[in-house]
Amino acid sequence: MSSNPHYLSGNEIRNIFLDFFAQRDHQILPSASLVPEDPTVLLTIAGMLPFKPIFLGQRTAEFKRATTSQKCIRTNDIENVGRTKRHQTFFEMLGNFSFGDYFKEQAIAWGWEISTQIFGFSPQNLVVSVFEDDDEAFGIWRDQIGVPVARIKRLGEDDNFWVSGPTGPCGPCSEIYYDFHPERGDENIDLEDDSRFIEFYNLVFMQYNRDASGNLTPLQNKNIDTGMGLDRMAQILQKVPNNYESDLIFPIIQTAGQIAGIDYHKSDEKTKTSLKVIGDHVRAVVHMIADEIRASNVGRGYVLRRLIRRVVRHGRLIGIDGEFINQVAETAIALSESAYSNVRQREAAIKAELQREESNFLRTLDRGEKLLEEVINRISPIRQDDDLPSPIREEYYHSSSLPKQKVSGSPEQKVAGLPKQKISGLDAFTLYDTYGFPLELTQEIAEEQGLEVDTEGFNTEMQKQVERAKAAHETIDLTVQGSLDKLAEHIQVTEFLGYTQPATTAKVEAILVEGVSQEEAEAGTQVQIVLDKTPFYAESGGQIGDRGYISGDGIVVRVEDVKKESDFFVHFGRIERGTVRVGDHVTAQIDPACRRRAQANHTATHLLQAALKKIVDDGISQAGSLVSFDRLRFDFNCPRALTAEEVQQIEEQVNTWIAQAHAAKVEVLPLAEAKARGAVAMFGEKYGEEVRVIDFPSVSMELCGGTHVSNTAEIGVFKIISEAGVASGVRRIEAVSGPAILDYLDLRDKIVKDLSDRFKVKPEELPDRITSLQSELRTSQKELETLKVQLAIAKSDSLLQTAETVGDYKIIVAQLEDVDPESLKIAAERLLQKIGNGAVVLGSVPEAGKVSIVAAFSSEVNKKGLQAGKFVGAIAKICGGGGGGRPNLAQAGGRDASKLPDALEQAESELKSALG
């Protein structure tokens, strides 16, 4: 800790804020995960996000008042991280919230009180802003708080009016700024001047509802949503020049510097920037992985991967060659674990993910950097004959078409006068597609060299790749496709007859074993067989391939799957009898039972989509599907979960259409005509000039190459099994239909019978029996908790005789065996009541690897400068933990039980020293 008597650590700032509002009847709630419940956002980006459903009236608040320290991630300004004083990807937002309770007057008063009286800011260092039309807030600041009019600034809607969207709850804001230079006076105050001002507290007054026409009407229940930036507060209170040098991040930077063998304070600005990026990003990725985000190429997984790769890249820039992230991550974990215990609990997973990503990317980096260097040298040779100073010359690139004469003016003007050269979109895409080198990294390195990247050209190449991917069919084995390519000129393209014929005679055109072409194959061999014609449907449009048999003179091949490679149907199976030879004439027969199941499920998928559009939203679109023999799965774009009532209505609607016996109408039409008629395209499918249209008139019409029932009545019945979210804005329904319903019912019947036998009740009595058991369990748990408390009290009462008198106070410091944290807390409070004026510190080991410590202080002890929260947090560190709480009562935890006696001995020593 600093020698500065007013120094507050980041952890202390957090605890002081939460304690301040806890003492004012706010419920302290834990930080929500960085993975938000809100499907409209990728990551938790604001302190209020977990409460958004309450503010929007979608959920009732459990408490009238709440306070939190919320973890947040934002990457929209990622390029500014390390370059400005305050841009970060990870930050903590301290907040106090009122749900229809107090409003402007109280929020402003508390905002001023905590800023001036608790954190000690001089009023001369504070400036406030209000919404330009909010005369009420202006009046409160001026008349009740006493802020000079010159230091109250009115700002417009872009700065000081909060909205949840085009419509819905909204309201004006009021912000508190810290003025680093009040000596410059109150004239012409410009809050955009971040060298002088920093906004640290934002008060949102949610008082209106905005309708579709933009009209504002007052809300019946007005809400308060505030945000105080913990990192910004640390910068101000710790008197450091930027957020990165506070104790929340700087130890991470120091660790990275030690690995690189450099001193941050002695480094140049470029090196400092890299160290800041490492410090910020490592903190971010530790918390992201702790919240169970895994690196990937999509969504929040891509954000994680990008941040990790930026850390590796900037490590390389400061001279770190090998793997190093986990050493830096250990510092980040240690800094965070007292407030967020899950980072230590997930330590192994965090380090495993980081090591894997770092190792993989280092290999990518080695290849990509060399290739990118070649590209840069090719398009931008350095002019060795120029008289520019070396640092300037290193960034001074030009094309061969530029004139060779010198450019007049200063070195900086010479550079500025030249147009930036571009890395072509094709080069950038080749680096990305072939070598896995991210576009963002190419852009960063290019910018360092004074170059640009042709992103439009990159996007064009990317679109070409997407089209190629759509045109290509999935293959189970690349060697199969390669062998077929070689055989393509010599074998006949497969003719598909499966829409009308369940069986056909055919000729064996090709046999492949492990992807290698063979003239024959014997019994027991896994083979891929190509026929000149087939009734087997090949996997496509979400529907899996048919099963069945290929048979002939003395041969039987069980077909387990069928896939389409180019224009060839490849039958994957096992030879059960005989020897199959190229040129054999065989009979290909699908399994009719499997086909019926697939047909029922596929048609049910079409009916399901139609029901979703009718009942939920006509704008719903498919995002993926699976049609199997035993079930169906349908993914669709929807920003919210379906209600139980909607799910039931959808199921009933599909079954109604089934019962109405709608006949299928199948046509092959020009694509334009099919679309004009309103046919719905299937997700991920590529269509030719003519398309197959499956139409159940007045119910559903889709473009589809799959197999279907001829009448909806053939489906029999449809049952939804589950509805859940699978990605941001994407929901999934799983269901069964047709013959698969019997399997589903059989399984459920077996479960019900088993439960009935176990509980010895009739099936219809199971719900009441389970409810009764749950009630009995809750009662037993309550009785157990009561007994635990009584046992803890009994154990603690024996400690009264051990109370020591220290000056005017009595203290008890002791260890109780096998007492859970809640009972330990009750015991400490009871002992304090009995000894009156004094302090009680109790410790226990409730289970292996877990330490619990409680401190209870009387008000007179608080007056001596001792606060239970700070005291117990410091003591718990001895046991490898931490914690905190209110000044009079606080609880902490740890992991090292062997250190508990030492911790309690330290507690007793400090109490005697402070109170004696």
JSON list of C-alpha atoms in Angstrom, two decimals, residues 130-272:
[
{"chain": "A", "resi": 130, "resn": "VAL", "atom": "CA", "xyz": [-27.54, 17.43, -16.64]},
{"chain": "A", "resi": 131, "resn": "PHE", "atom": "CA", "xyz": [-29.82, 16.87, -19.63]},
{"chain": "A", "resi": 132, "resn": "GLU", "atom": "CA", "xyz": [-30.50, 20.17, -21.33]},
{"chain": "A", "resi": 133, "resn": "ASP", "atom": "CA", "xyz": [-34.26, 20.11, -20.52]},
{"chain": "A", "resi": 134, "resn": "ASP", "atom": "CA", "xyz": [-33.98, 18.60, -17.03]},
{"chain": "A", "resi": 135, "resn": "ASP", "atom": "CA", "xyz": [-34.69, 21.70, -14.92]},
{"chain": "A", "resi": 136, "resn": "GLU", "atom": "CA", "xyz": [-35.55, 19.51, -11.95]},
{"chain": "A", "resi": 137, "resn": "ALA", "atom": "CA", "xyz": [-32.09, 17.93, -11.73]},
{"chain": "A", "resi": 138, "resn": "PHE", "atom": "CA", "xyz": [-30.46, 21.31, -12.40]},
{"chain": "A", "resi": 139, "resn": "GLY", "atom": "CA", "xyz": [-32.42, 22.79, -9.50]},
{"chain": "A", "resi": 140, "resn": "ILE", "atom": "CA", "xyz": [-31.47, 19.97, -7.10]},
{"chain": "A", "resi": 141, "resn": "TRP", "atom": "CA", "xyz": [-27.77, 20.37, -7.87]},
{"chain": "A", "resi": 142, "resn": "ARG", "atom": "CA", "xyz": [-27.93, 24.15, -7.56]},
{"chain": "A", "resi": 143, "resn": "ASP", "atom": "CA", "xyz": [-30.35, 24.68, -4.65]},
{"chain": "A", "resi": 144, "resn": "GLN", "atom": "CA", "xyz": [-30.02, 21.56, -2.48]},
{"chain": "A", "resi": 145, "resn": "ILE", "atom": "CA", "xyz": [-26.44, 20.45, -3.10]},
{"chain": "A", "resi": 146, "resn": "GLY", "atom": "CA", "xyz": [-25.04, 23.95, -3.62]},
{"chain": "A", "resi": 147, "resn": "VAL", "atom": "CA", "xyz": [-23.06, 23.39, -6.81]},
{"chain": "A", "resi": 148, "resn": "PRO", "atom": "CA", "xyz": [-22.25, 26.75, -8.47]},
{"chain": "A", "resi": 149, "resn": "VAL", "atom": "CA", "xyz": [-24.24, 27.34, -11.65]},
{"chain": "A", "resi": 150, "resn": "ALA", "atom": "CA", "xyz": [-21.02, 27.72, -13.63]},
{"chain": "A", "resi": 151, "resn": "ARG", "atom": "CA", "xyz": [-20.10, 24.13, -12.73]},
{"chain": "A", "resi": 152, "resn": "ILE", "atom": "CA", "xyz": [-23.44, 22.64, -13.84]},
{"chain": "A", "resi": 153, "resn": "LYS", "atom": "CA", "xyz": [-23.39, 22.00, -17.58]},
{"chain": "A", "resi": 154, "resn": "ARG", "atom": "CA", "xyz": [-26.45, 21.26, -19.70]},
{"chain": "A", "resi": 155, "resn": "LEU", "atom": "CA", "xyz": [-25.78, 18.65, -22.41]},
{"chain": "A", "resi": 156, "resn": "GLY", "atom": "CA", "xyz": [-27.88, 17.33, -25.27]},
{"chain": "A", "resi": 157, "resn": "GLU", "atom": "CA", "xyz": [-29.68, 14.04, -25.86]},
{"chain": "A", "resi": 158, "resn": "ASP", "atom": "CA", "xyz": [-26.64, 12.25, -27.29]},
{"chain": "A", "resi": 159, "resn": "ASP", "atom": "CA", "xyz": [-24.72, 12.74, -24.04]},
{"chain": "A", "resi": 160, "resn": "ASN", "atom": "CA", "xyz": [-27.31, 12.89, -21.28]},
{"chain": "A", "resi": 161, "resn": "PHE", "atom": "CA", "xyz": [-30.43, 10.94, -22.23]},
{"chain": "A", "resi": 162, "resn": "TRP", "atom": "CA", "xyz": [-30.60, 7.15, -21.73]},
{"chain": "A", "resi": 163, "resn": "VAL", "atom": "CA", "xyz": [-32.77, 4.95, -23.95]},
{"chain": "A", "resi": 164, "resn": "SER", "atom": "CA", "xyz": [-33.28, 1.18, -23.98]},
{"chain": "A", "resi": 165, "resn": "GLY", "atom": "CA", "xyz": [-34.19, 1.23, -27.67]},
{"chain": "A", "resi": 166, "resn": "PRO", "atom": "CA", "xyz": [-36.42, 3.07, -30.15]},
{"chain": "A", "resi": 167, "resn": "THR", "atom": "CA", "xyz": [-39.32, 2.59, -27.74]},
{"chain": "A", "resi": 168, "resn": "GLY", "atom": "CA", "xyz": [-39.70, 1.78, -24.05]},
{"chain": "A", "resi": 169, "resn": "PRO", "atom": "CA", "xyz": [-38.35, 3.14, -20.75]},
{"chain": "A", "resi": 170, "resn": "CYS", "atom": "CA", "xyz": [-35.95, 6.08, -20.99]},
{"chain": "A", "resi": 171, "resn": "GLY", "atom": "CA", "xyz": [-34.88, 9.18, -19.14]},
{"chain": "A", "resi": 172, "resn": "PRO", "atom": "CA", "xyz": [-32.34, 11.95, -18.59]},
{"chain": "A", "resi": 173, "resn": "CYS", "atom": "CA", "xyz": [-28.91, 11.46, -17.05]},
{"chain": "A", "resi": 174, "resn": "SER", "atom": "CA", "xyz": [-26.76, 13.48, -14.71]},
{"chain": "A", "resi": 175, "resn": "GLU", "atom": "CA", "xyz": [-23.00, 12.89, -14.58]},
{"chain": "A", "resi": 176, "resn": "ILE", "atom": "CA", "xyz": [-20.32, 13.84, -12.07]},
{"chain": "A", "resi": 177, "resn": "TYR", "atom": "CA", "xyz": [-16.89, 14.76, -13.46]},
{"chain": "A", "resi": 178, "resn": "TYR", "atom": "CA", "xyz": [-13.58, 15.10, -11.65]},
{"chain": "A", "resi": 179, "resn": "ASP", "atom": "CA", "xyz": [-11.67, 18.26, -12.53]},
{"chain": "A", "resi": 180, "resn": "PHE", "atom": "CA", "xyz": [-7.90, 17.76, -12.39]},
{"chain": "A", "resi": 181, "resn": "HIS", "atom": "CA", "xyz": [-7.27, 21.47, -12.94]},
{"chain": "A", "resi": 182, "resn": "PRO", "atom": "CA", "xyz": [-9.82, 23.62, -11.08]},
{"chain": "A", "resi": 183, "resn": "GLU", "atom": "CA", "xyz": [-7.28, 26.44, -11.09]},
{"chain": "A", "resi": 184, "resn": "ARG", "atom": "CA", "xyz": [-8.13, 27.04, -14.75]},
{"chain": "A", "resi": 185, "resn": "GLY", "atom": "CA", "xyz": [-11.41, 28.55, -13.63]},
{"chain": "A", "resi": 186, "resn": "ASP", "atom": "CA", "xyz": [-15.08, 28.06, -14.46]},
{"chain": "A", "resi": 187, "resn": "GLU", "atom": "CA", "xyz": [-15.23, 29.96, -17.73]},
{"chain": "A", "resi": 188, "resn": "ASN", "atom": "CA", "xyz": [-15.60, 27.99, -20.95]},
{"chain": "A", "resi": 189, "resn": "ILE", "atom": "CA", "xyz": [-15.64, 24.60, -19.23]},
{"chain": "A", "resi": 190, "resn": "ASP", "atom": "CA", "xyz": [-15.39, 21.88, -21.91]},
{"chain": "A", "resi": 191, "resn": "LEU", "atom": "CA", "xyz": [-16.25, 18.46, -20.50]},
{"chain": "A", "resi": 192, "resn": "GLU", "atom": "CA", "xyz": [-14.88, 16.85, -23.69]},
{"chain": "A", "resi": 193, "resn": "ASP", "atom": "CA", "xyz": [-11.37, 17.90, -22.59]},
{"chain": "A", "resi": 194, "resn": "ASP", "atom": "CA", "xyz": [-10.19, 14.56, -21.12]},
{"chain": "A", "resi": 195, "resn": "SER", "atom": "CA", "xyz": [-6.85, 16.07, -20.11]},
{"chain": "A", "resi": 196, "resn": "ARG", "atom": "CA", "xyz": [-8.79, 18.07, -17.51]},
{"chain": "A", "resi": 197, "resn": "PHE", "atom": "CA", "xyz": [-12.05, 16.19, -16.85]},
{"chain": "A", "resi": 198, "resn": "ILE", "atom": "CA", "xyz": [-12.98, 12.57, -16.27]},
{"chain": "A", "resi": 199, "resn": "GLU", "atom": "CA", "xyz": [-16.56, 11.37, -15.82]},
{"chain": "A", "resi": 200, "resn": "PHE", "atom": "CA", "xyz": [-16.68, 8.92, -12.93]},
{"chain": "A", "resi": 201, "resn": "TYR", "atom": "CA", "xyz": [-20.35, 8.68, -11.91]},
{"chain": "A", "resi": 202, "resn": "ASN", "atom": "CA", "xyz": [-23.44, 8.57, -14.12]},
{"chain": "A", "resi": 203, "resn": "LEU", "atom": "CA", "xyz": [-26.96, 8.84, -12.66]},
{"chain": "A", "resi": 204, "resn": "VAL", "atom": "CA", "xyz": [-29.78, 7.74, -14.97]},
{"chain": "A", "resi": 205, "resn": "PHE", "atom": "CA", "xyz": [-33.29, 8.90, -14.09]},
{"chain": "A", "resi": 206, "resn": "MET", "atom": "CA", "xyz": [-35.62, 6.44, -15.81]},
{"chain": "A", "resi": 207, "resn": "GLN", "atom": "CA", "xyz": [-38.87, 8.40, -15.76]},
{"chain": "A", "resi": 208, "resn": "TYR", "atom": "CA", "xyz": [-40.51, 8.14, -19.21]},
{"chain": "A", "resi": 209, "resn": "ASN", "atom": "CA", "xyz": [-41.89, 5.65, -21.66]},
{"chain": "A", "resi": 210, "resn": "ARG", "atom": "CA", "xyz": [-41.32, 6.47, -25.34]},
{"chain": "A", "resi": 211, "resn": "ASP", "atom": "CA", "xyz": [-43.91, 5.21, -27.85]},
{"chain": "A", "resi": 212, "resn": "ALA", "atom": "CA", "xyz": [-43.47, 4.45, -31.55]},
{"chain": "A", "resi": 213, "resn": "SER", "atom": "CA", "xyz": [-44.24, 8.09, -32.44]},
{"chain": "A", "resi": 214, "resn": "GLY", "atom": "CA", "xyz": [-41.54, 9.37, -30.10]},
{"chain": "A", "resi": 215, "resn": "ASN", "atom": "CA", "xyz": [-43.98, 10.68, -27.50]},
{"chain": "A", "resi": 216, "resn": "LEU", "atom": "CA", "xyz": [-42.84, 10.59, -23.87]},
{"chain": "A", "resi": 217, "resn": "THR", "atom": "CA", "xyz": [-45.24, 9.71, -21.05]},
{"chain": "A", "resi": 218, "resn": "PRO", "atom": "CA", "xyz": [-44.26, 9.53, -17.35]},
{"chain": "A", "resi": 219, "resn": "LEU", "atom": "CA", "xyz": [-43.69, 6.06, -15.90]},
{"chain": "A", "resi": 220, "resn": "GLN", "atom": "CA", "xyz": [-45.84, 5.05, -12.95]},
{"chain": "A", "resi": 221, "resn": "ASN", "atom": "CA", "xyz": [-42.78, 3.51, -11.27]},
{"chain": "A", "resi": 222, "resn": "LYS", "atom": "CA", "xyz": [-39.64, 5.58, -11.80]},
{"chain": "A", "resi": 223, "resn": "ASN", "atom": "CA", "xyz": [-36.26, 3.88, -11.56]},
{"chain": "A", "resi": 224, "resn": "ILE", "atom": "CA", "xyz": [-32.67, 4.83, -10.79]},
{"chain": "A", "resi": 225, "resn": "ASP", "atom": "CA", "xyz": [-29.70, 3.25, -12.57]},
{"chain": "A", "resi": 226, "resn": "THR", "atom": "CA", "xyz": [-26.22, 4.53, -11.74]},
{"chain": "A", "resi": 227, "resn": "GLY", "atom": "CA", "xyz": [-22.71, 3.61, -12.75]},
{"chain": "A", "resi": 228, "resn": "MET", "atom": "CA", "xyz": [-19.41, 4.54, -11.10]},
{"chain": "A", "resi": 229, "resn": "GLY", "atom": "CA", "xyz": [-16.33, 3.32, -12.94]},
{"chain": "A", "resi": 230, "resn": "LEU", "atom": "CA", "xyz": [-14.10, 1.47, -10.46]},
{"chain": "A", "resi": 231, "resn": "ASP", "atom": "CA", "xyz": [-11.01, 1.81, -12.67]},
{"chain": "A", "resi": 232, "resn": "ARG", "atom": "CA", "xyz": [-11.55, 5.55, -13.10]},
{"chain": "A", "resi": 233, "resn": "MET", "atom": "CA", "xyz": [-12.02, 5.99, -9.35]},
{"chain": "A", "resi": 234, "resn": "ALA", "atom": "CA", "xyz": [-8.79, 4.11, -8.75]},
{"chain": "A", "resi": 235, "resn": "GLN", "atom": "CA", "xyz": [-6.95, 6.38, -11.17]},
{"chain": "A", "resi": 236, "resn": "ILE", "atom": "CA", "xyz": [-8.23, 9.51, -9.40]},
{"chain": "A", "resi": 237, "resn": "LEU", "atom": "CA", "xyz": [-7.80, 8.35, -5.81]},
{"chain": "A", "resi": 238, "resn": "GLN", "atom": "CA", "xyz": [-4.42, 6.71, -6.36]},
{"chain": "A", "resi": 239, "resn": "LYS", "atom": "CA", "xyz": [-3.21, 9.79, -8.27]},
{"chain": "A", "resi": 240, "resn": "VAL", "atom": "CA", "xyz": [-1.85, 7.86, -11.25]},
{"chain": "A", "resi": 241, "resn": "PRO", "atom": "CA", "xyz": [-1.79, 9.24, -14.81]},
{"chain": "A", "resi": 242, "resn": "ASN", "atom": "CA", "xyz": [-4.08, 6.60, -16.36]},
{"chain": "A", "resi": 243, "resn": "ASN", "atom": "CA", "xyz": [-6.30, 3.64, -15.53]},
{"chain": "A", "resi": 244, "resn": "TYR", "atom": "CA", "xyz": [-3.57, 1.13, -16.36]},
{"chain": "A", "resi": 245, "resn": "GLU", "atom": "CA", "xyz": [-1.27, 2.30, -13.58]},
{"chain": "A", "resi": 246, "resn": "SER", "atom": "CA", "xyz": [-3.76, 1.73, -10.75]},
{"chain": "A", "resi": 247, "resn": "ASP", "atom": "CA", "xyz": [-3.39, -1.34, -8.54]},
{"chain": "A", "resi": 248, "resn": "LEU", "atom": "CA", "xyz": [-6.21, -3.05, -10.50]},
{"chain": "A", "resi": 249, "resn": "ILE", "atom": "CA", "xyz": [-4.03, -3.53, -13.60]},
{"chain": "A", "resi": 250, "resn": "PHE", "atom": "CA", "xyz": [-0.46, -2.38, -12.98]},
{"chain": "A", "resi": 251, "resn": "PRO", "atom": "CA", "xyz": [0.72, -5.55, -11.16]},
{"chain": "A", "resi": 252, "resn": "ILE", "atom": "CA", "xyz": [-0.21, -7.48, -14.33]},
{"chain": "A", "resi": 253, "resn": "ILE", "atom": "CA", "xyz": [1.82, -5.02, -16.40]},
{"chain": "A", "resi": 254, "resn": "GLN", "atom": "CA", "xyz": [4.77, -5.40, -14.02]},
{"chain": "A", "resi": 255, "resn": "THR", "atom": "CA", "xyz": [4.66, -9.20, -14.38]},
{"chain": "A", "resi": 256, "resn": "ALA", "atom": "CA", "xyz": [4.73, -8.91, -18.18]},
{"chain": "A", "resi": 257, "resn": "GLY", "atom": "CA", "xyz": [7.59, -6.42, -17.93]},
{"chain": "A", "resi": 258, "resn": "GLN", "atom": "CA", "xyz": [9.60, -8.78, -15.71]},
{"chain": "A", "resi": 259, "resn": "ILE", "atom": "CA", "xyz": [9.15, -11.61, -18.21]},
{"chain": "A", "resi": 260, "resn": "ALA", "atom": "CA", "xyz": [10.32, -9.32, -21.02]},
{"chain": "A", "resi": 261, "resn": "GLY", "atom": "CA", "xyz": [13.16, -7.92, -18.88]},
{"chain": "A", "resi": 262, "resn": "ILE", "atom": "CA", "xyz": [11.97, -4.32, -19.17]},
{"chain": "A", "resi": 263, "resn": "ASP", "atom": "CA", "xyz": [10.91, -1.57, -16.77]},
{"chain": "A", "resi": 264, "resn": "TYR", "atom": "CA", "xyz": [7.57, 0.04, -17.66]},
{"chain": "A", "resi": 265, "resn": "HIS", "atom": "CA", "xyz": [8.54, 3.48, -16.33]},
{"chain": "A", "resi": 266, "resn": "LYS", "atom": "CA", "xyz": [11.78, 3.49, -18.32]},
{"chain": "A", "resi": 267, "resn": "SER", "atom": "CA", "xyz": [10.19, 2.28, -21.56]},
{"chain": "A", "resi": 268, "resn": "ASP", "atom": "CA", "xyz": [9.23, 4.25, -24.64]},
{"chain": "A", "resi": 269, "resn": "GLU", "atom": "CA", "xyz": [5.58, 4.94, -25.46]},
{"chain": "A", "resi": 270, "resn": "LYS", "atom": "CA", "xyz": [5.27, 2.08, -27.95]},
{"chain": "A", "resi": 271, "resn": "THR", "atom": "CA", "xyz": [6.47, -0.44, -25.37]},
{"chain": "A", "resi": 272, "resn": "LYS", "atom": "CA", "xyz": [4.20, 1.06, -22.72]}
]
